[in-house]
Short mmCIF file of C-alpha atoms in Angstrom, two decimals:
data_model
loop_
_atom_site.label_atom_id
_atom_site.label_comp_id
_atom_site.label_asym_id
_atom_site.label_seq_id
_atom_site.Cartn_x
_atom_site.Cartn_y
_atom_site.Cartn_z
CA MET I 1 0.02 -0.01 -0.04
CA VAL I 2 2.83 2.40 0.88
CA ASN I 3 4.57 1.68 -2.38
CA ILE I 4 1.43 2.43 -4.33
CA ILE I 5 1.02 5.76 -2.46
CA LYS I 6 4.62 6.66 -3.25
CA THR I 7 4.21 5.74 -6.88
CA LYS I 8 1.08 7.88 -7.18
CA VAL I 9 2.85 10.79 -5.51
CA PHE I 10 5.80 10.49 -7.86
CA MET I 11 3.54 10.36 -10.87
CA PHE I 12 1.66 13.43 -9.62
CA ILE I 13 4.93 15.31 -9.22
CA VAL I 14 6.05 14.33 -12.74
CA LEU I 15 2.65 15.40 -14.13
CA VAL I 16 2.96 18.79 -12.42
CA LEU I 17 6.42 19.30 -13.77
CA LEU I 18 5.34 18.38 -17.33
CA MET I 19 2.42 20.74 -17.11
CA PHE I 20 4.78 23.47 -15.82
CA MET I 21 7.22 22.81 -18.69
CA ASN I 22 4.45 22.81 -21.28
CA GLY I 23 2.98 26.03 -19.87
CA ASN I 24 6.40 27.70 -20.26
CA ALA I 25 7.42 26.08 -23.56
CA PHE I 26 6.80 29.37 -25.45
CA ALA I 27 7.40 31.83 -22.56
CA ILE I 28 10.17 33.78 -24.22
CA SER I 29 8.69 36.27 -26.64
CA GLY I 30 9.44 39.64 -28.10
CA THR I 31 10.78 41.46 -31.13
CA PHE I 32 14.40 41.75 -32.21
CA SER I 33 15.94 45.01 -33.36
CA GLY I 34 19.36 45.75 -34.70
CA ILE I 35 21.66 48.68 -35.69
CA PHE I 36 24.76 48.86 -37.88
CA THR I 37 27.86 50.32 -36.29
CA ASP I 38 31.70 50.46 -36.64
CA PRO I 39 32.14 50.14 -40.43
CA VAL I 40 35.52 49.01 -41.73
CA LEU I 41 36.06 50.78 -45.07
CA ASN I 42 37.98 49.50 -47.94
CA PRO I 43 41.44 51.22 -47.79
CA THR I 44 41.83 51.35 -51.60
CA ARG I 45 38.77 53.56 -52.06
CA ASP I 46 39.53 57.25 -52.13
CA GLN I 47 36.22 58.68 -50.99
CA PRO I 48 33.79 55.96 -50.04
CA HIS I 49 30.12 57.00 -49.84
CA ASN I 50 28.00 55.32 -47.20
CA THR I 51 24.87 56.30 -45.24
CA GLY I 52 22.74 54.84 -42.38
CA ILE I 53 25.45 54.11 -39.80
CA GLY I 54 23.67 53.86 -36.41
CA THR I 55 20.41 52.61 -37.99
CA ASN I 56 19.10 49.31 -39.28
CA ALA I 57 19.75 50.25 -42.86
CA ILE I 58 23.01 51.12 -44.66
CA THR I 59 24.07 51.99 -48.15
CA TRP I 60 27.33 52.38 -49.99
CA GLY I 61 28.70 53.22 -53.44
CA ASN I 62 27.27 55.54 -56.26
CA ASP I 63 30.43 57.67 -56.43
CA HIS I 64 31.55 55.87 -59.67
CA PRO I 65 28.35 54.62 -61.28
CA THR I 66 28.39 52.05 -64.09
CA ASN I 67 24.98 52.81 -65.46
CA ASN I 68 22.27 55.51 -65.19
CA ASP I 69 20.12 53.75 -62.58
CA PRO I 70 20.68 55.55 -59.20
CA VAL I 71 19.24 52.62 -57.32
CA LEU I 72 21.32 49.86 -58.89
CA ASN I 73 24.47 51.90 -58.22
CA VAL I 74 23.93 51.78 -54.46
CA GLY I 75 24.61 48.71 -52.42
CA ALA I 76 22.40 48.24 -49.38
CA LEU I 77 22.01 46.09 -46.29
CA THR I 78 18.99 46.20 -44.04
CA PHE I 79 18.07 44.25 -40.92
CA PHE I 80 14.40 43.59 -40.29
CA GLY I 81 13.89 42.29 -36.78
CA ALA I 82 11.41 39.44 -36.31
CA ASP I 83 8.76 38.72 -33.66
CA PHE I 84 9.65 35.61 -31.73
CA ASP I 85 7.78 33.24 -29.39
CA THR I 86 10.01 30.40 -28.42
CA SER I 87 11.45 28.26 -25.68
CA VAL I 88 14.98 27.55 -24.39
CA GLY I 89 16.77 25.25 -26.85
CA GLU I 90 14.52 25.80 -29.75
CA SER I 91 15.93 27.46 -32.85
CA PHE I 92 14.01 30.55 -34.17
CA VAL I 93 14.21 33.42 -36.58
CA MET I 94 15.81 36.55 -35.11
CA GLY I 95 15.35 38.56 -38.22
CA TYR I 96 16.06 39.06 -41.88
CA LEU I 97 19.08 40.55 -43.73
CA TRP I 98 18.16 42.18 -46.97
CA PHE I 99 21.10 42.58 -49.28
CA ARG I 100 21.28 44.53 -52.60
CA ASN I 101 24.17 43.78 -54.90
CA ALA I 102 24.94 47.10 -56.55
CA SER I 103 26.41 47.46 -59.96
CA THR I 104 29.00 49.81 -58.71
CA ALA I 105 32.41 48.62 -57.67
CA TRP I 106 33.31 51.61 -55.63
CA GLY I 107 32.75 53.01 -52.10
CA GLU I 108 32.39 49.55 -50.45
CA ILE I 109 32.34 48.77 -46.78
CA ASP I 110 34.42 45.69 -46.00
CA GLN I 111 32.92 44.91 -42.63
CA ILE I 112 30.11 46.21 -40.40
CA THR I 113 28.90 45.28 -36.95
CA LEU I 114 25.18 44.41 -36.51
CA THR I 115 24.13 44.74 -32.79
CA LEU I 116 21.08 42.62 -32.19
CA ASP I 117 18.79 43.43 -29.24
CA THR I 118 15.97 41.17 -27.91
CA GLY I 119 13.99 44.16 -26.66
CA THR I 120 11.54 43.51 -23.77
CA VAL I 121 10.82 39.81 -23.44
CA ASP I 122 9.22 37.43 -20.95
CA PRO I 123 10.74 36.17 -18.67
CA ASN I 124 12.71 39.35 -17.71
CA ASP I 125 16.04 37.45 -17.59
CA TYR I 126 16.13 37.56 -21.43
CA SER I 127 15.18 41.32 -21.57
CA ASN I 128 17.45 43.63 -23.67
CA LEU I 129 20.14 41.03 -24.44
CA GLN I 130 22.55 42.41 -26.98
CA PHE I 131 24.56 40.32 -29.43
CA PRO I 132 27.16 42.05 -31.67
CA LEU I 133 27.55 40.21 -34.96
CA ARG I 134 30.32 41.08 -37.38
CA ILE I 135 29.36 40.97 -41.02
CA GLY I 136 31.79 40.89 -43.85
CA LEU I 137 30.90 42.14 -47.31
CA GLY I 138 32.56 40.37 -50.28
CA HIS I 139 32.67 42.40 -53.56
CA THR I 140 33.48 40.27 -56.59
CA PRO I 141 34.72 41.56 -59.98
CA ASN I 142 32.02 41.17 -62.58
CA GLY I 143 33.30 39.10 -65.40
CA GLY I 144 29.90 38.64 -67.03
CA ILE I 145 30.39 34.95 -67.79
CA ASN I 146 29.27 33.14 -64.60
CA PRO I 147 26.54 34.92 -62.56
CA TYR I 148 27.31 32.63 -59.59
CA ILE I 149 30.87 33.83 -59.49
CA ASP I 150 29.88 37.42 -60.07
CA ALA I 151 27.44 37.35 -57.12
CA ASP I 152 28.44 39.62 -54.22
CA TYR I 153 28.07 38.17 -50.70
CA ILE I 154 27.90 38.62 -47.05
CA TYR I 155 29.48 36.32 -44.42
CA PHE I 156 30.42 36.24 -40.70
CA PRO I 157 34.12 36.49 -40.07
CA ASP I 158 33.69 35.04 -36.58
CA TYR I 159 31.59 32.09 -37.93
CA PRO I 160 33.22 30.91 -41.07
CA GLU I 161 31.40 27.51 -40.72
CA PHE I 162 28.08 29.19 -41.71
CA GLY I 163 29.40 30.00 -45.17
CA SER I 164 28.00 33.01 -47.08
CA PHE I 165 24.81 34.47 -48.61
CA ARG I 166 25.22 35.57 -52.18
CA VAL I 167 23.09 37.72 -54.37
CA PHE I 168 23.27 37.98 -58.14
CA GLU I 169 24.52 41.06 -59.85
CA GLY I 170 21.99 43.96 -59.77
CA ASN I 171 19.50 42.06 -57.61
CA SER I 172 18.28 42.02 -54.01
CA THR I 173 16.69 39.52 -51.56
CA SER I 174 16.82 38.58 -47.94
CA VAL I 175 17.90 35.66 -45.76
CA GLU I 176 16.87 34.55 -42.29
CA LEU I 177 19.22 34.92 -39.27
CA LEU I 178 18.75 32.04 -36.80
CA GLY I 179 19.28 31.96 -33.02
CA VAL I 180 18.53 29.97 -29.91
CA PHE I 181 18.01 30.86 -26.25
CA GLY I 182 19.79 29.48 -23.33
CA SER I 183 22.32 32.15 -23.38
CA LEU I 184 21.57 33.86 -26.69
CA THR I 185 23.48 31.93 -29.38
CA PHE I 186 23.79 32.65 -33.09
CA LEU I 187 23.03 29.65 -35.45
CA GLY I 188 23.73 31.20 -38.82
CA PHE I 189 21.71 31.56 -42.01
CA GLY I 190 18.20 30.21 -42.51
CA ALA I 191 16.08 30.26 -45.63
CA VAL I 192 16.57 32.63 -48.60
CA GLU I 193 13.55 34.62 -49.48
CA ASN I 194 13.87 34.26 -53.24
CA PRO I 195 16.30 31.53 -54.36
CA ASN I 196 16.13 32.86 -57.87
CA LEU I 197 17.94 36.06 -56.80
CA GLY I 198 20.20 34.81 -54.00
CA PHE I 199 21.75 31.60 -52.57
CA LEU I 200 23.69 30.12 -49.78
CA ASN I 201 27.19 28.83 -50.25
CA PRO I 202 29.46 26.85 -47.84
CA SER I 203 32.40 29.02 -48.73
CA THR I 204 33.29 32.49 -47.46
CA GLN I 205 35.79 33.02 -50.28
CA PRO I 206 35.22 34.60 -53.71
CA ASN I 207 35.19 32.68 -56.96
CA LEU I 208 34.61 29.20 -55.32
CA VAL I 209 31.00 28.75 -56.51
CA PRO I 210 30.52 25.84 -58.85
CA GLU I 211 28.20 26.32 -61.78
CA PRO I 212 24.93 24.37 -61.61
CA THR I 213 26.03 22.25 -64.61
CA THR I 214 29.21 21.41 -62.83
CA MET I 215 27.34 20.23 -59.70
CA LEU I 216 24.94 18.28 -62.03
CA LEU I 217 27.80 16.55 -63.70
CA LEU I 218 29.47 15.71 -60.37
CA GLY I 219 26.26 14.20 -59.02
CA SER I 220 25.77 12.20 -62.28
CA GLY I 221 29.32 10.86 -61.97
CA LEU I 222 28.89 9.78 -58.40
CA LEU I 223 25.64 8.05 -59.19
CA GLY I 224 27.29 6.27 -62.10
CA LEU I 225 30.14 5.21 -59.91
CA VAL I 226 27.68 3.82 -57.41
CA GLY I 227 25.86 1.90 -60.15
CA TYR I 228 29.06 0.50 -61.45
CA ARG I 229 30.17 -0.68 -58.01
CA ARG I 230 26.78 -2.29 -57.47
CA LYS I 231 26.84 -3.98 -60.90
CA LYS I 232 30.30 -5.32 -60.20
CA PHE I 233 29.32 -6.65 -56.84
CA PHE I 234 26.35 -8.55 -58.08
CA ARG I 235 28.42 -10.15 -60.88
CA LYS I 236 30.53 -11.78 -58.20
#
């Protein structure tokens, strides 16, 4: 009888704990914000033009335009903070980086710091957490032969394992930034808004993007090799 009572008490405690955990599974909620600061300018540019330092949207270029379109001659990077409602240990979208690949090759920013802020959240332990994120901007020469190689890109110098987000010449699209709570941790890139305009690449270096036909041929070769080995095995 005593053992039965102990078992029931234990099960009751476990049930209460589960209810508590479920009730707090999505207790951390709020809206991220972010501002760009501390630009590192390209030392080879005589008079770089940039705007928006100290805000969530920066631009650069337009001092040596390559066409008559004032929009396409200006590169831009904007952070849009996302609403979040998540639990500790669960990945979520902190916000979106919108990147415009300008047709100008002048006035570039090499690096910029995006300081993320959780704002007011619940529970209060996670309120106004700030996370500085260094962002590198890669500006590739435009050869006009391979749009994948010509694509400019952004990456994280402190997190090379996350690769880069690249946008085709003269285009713009956004990519998700992922995070997780415990202590606030950055998890890298998420989904690209428009895969026809931008793409993720495992490399942070320029000119290392294989053409789609190259990747297709590589995949076909590997499949052929697997088929050959299977055929050879079954002949034995």
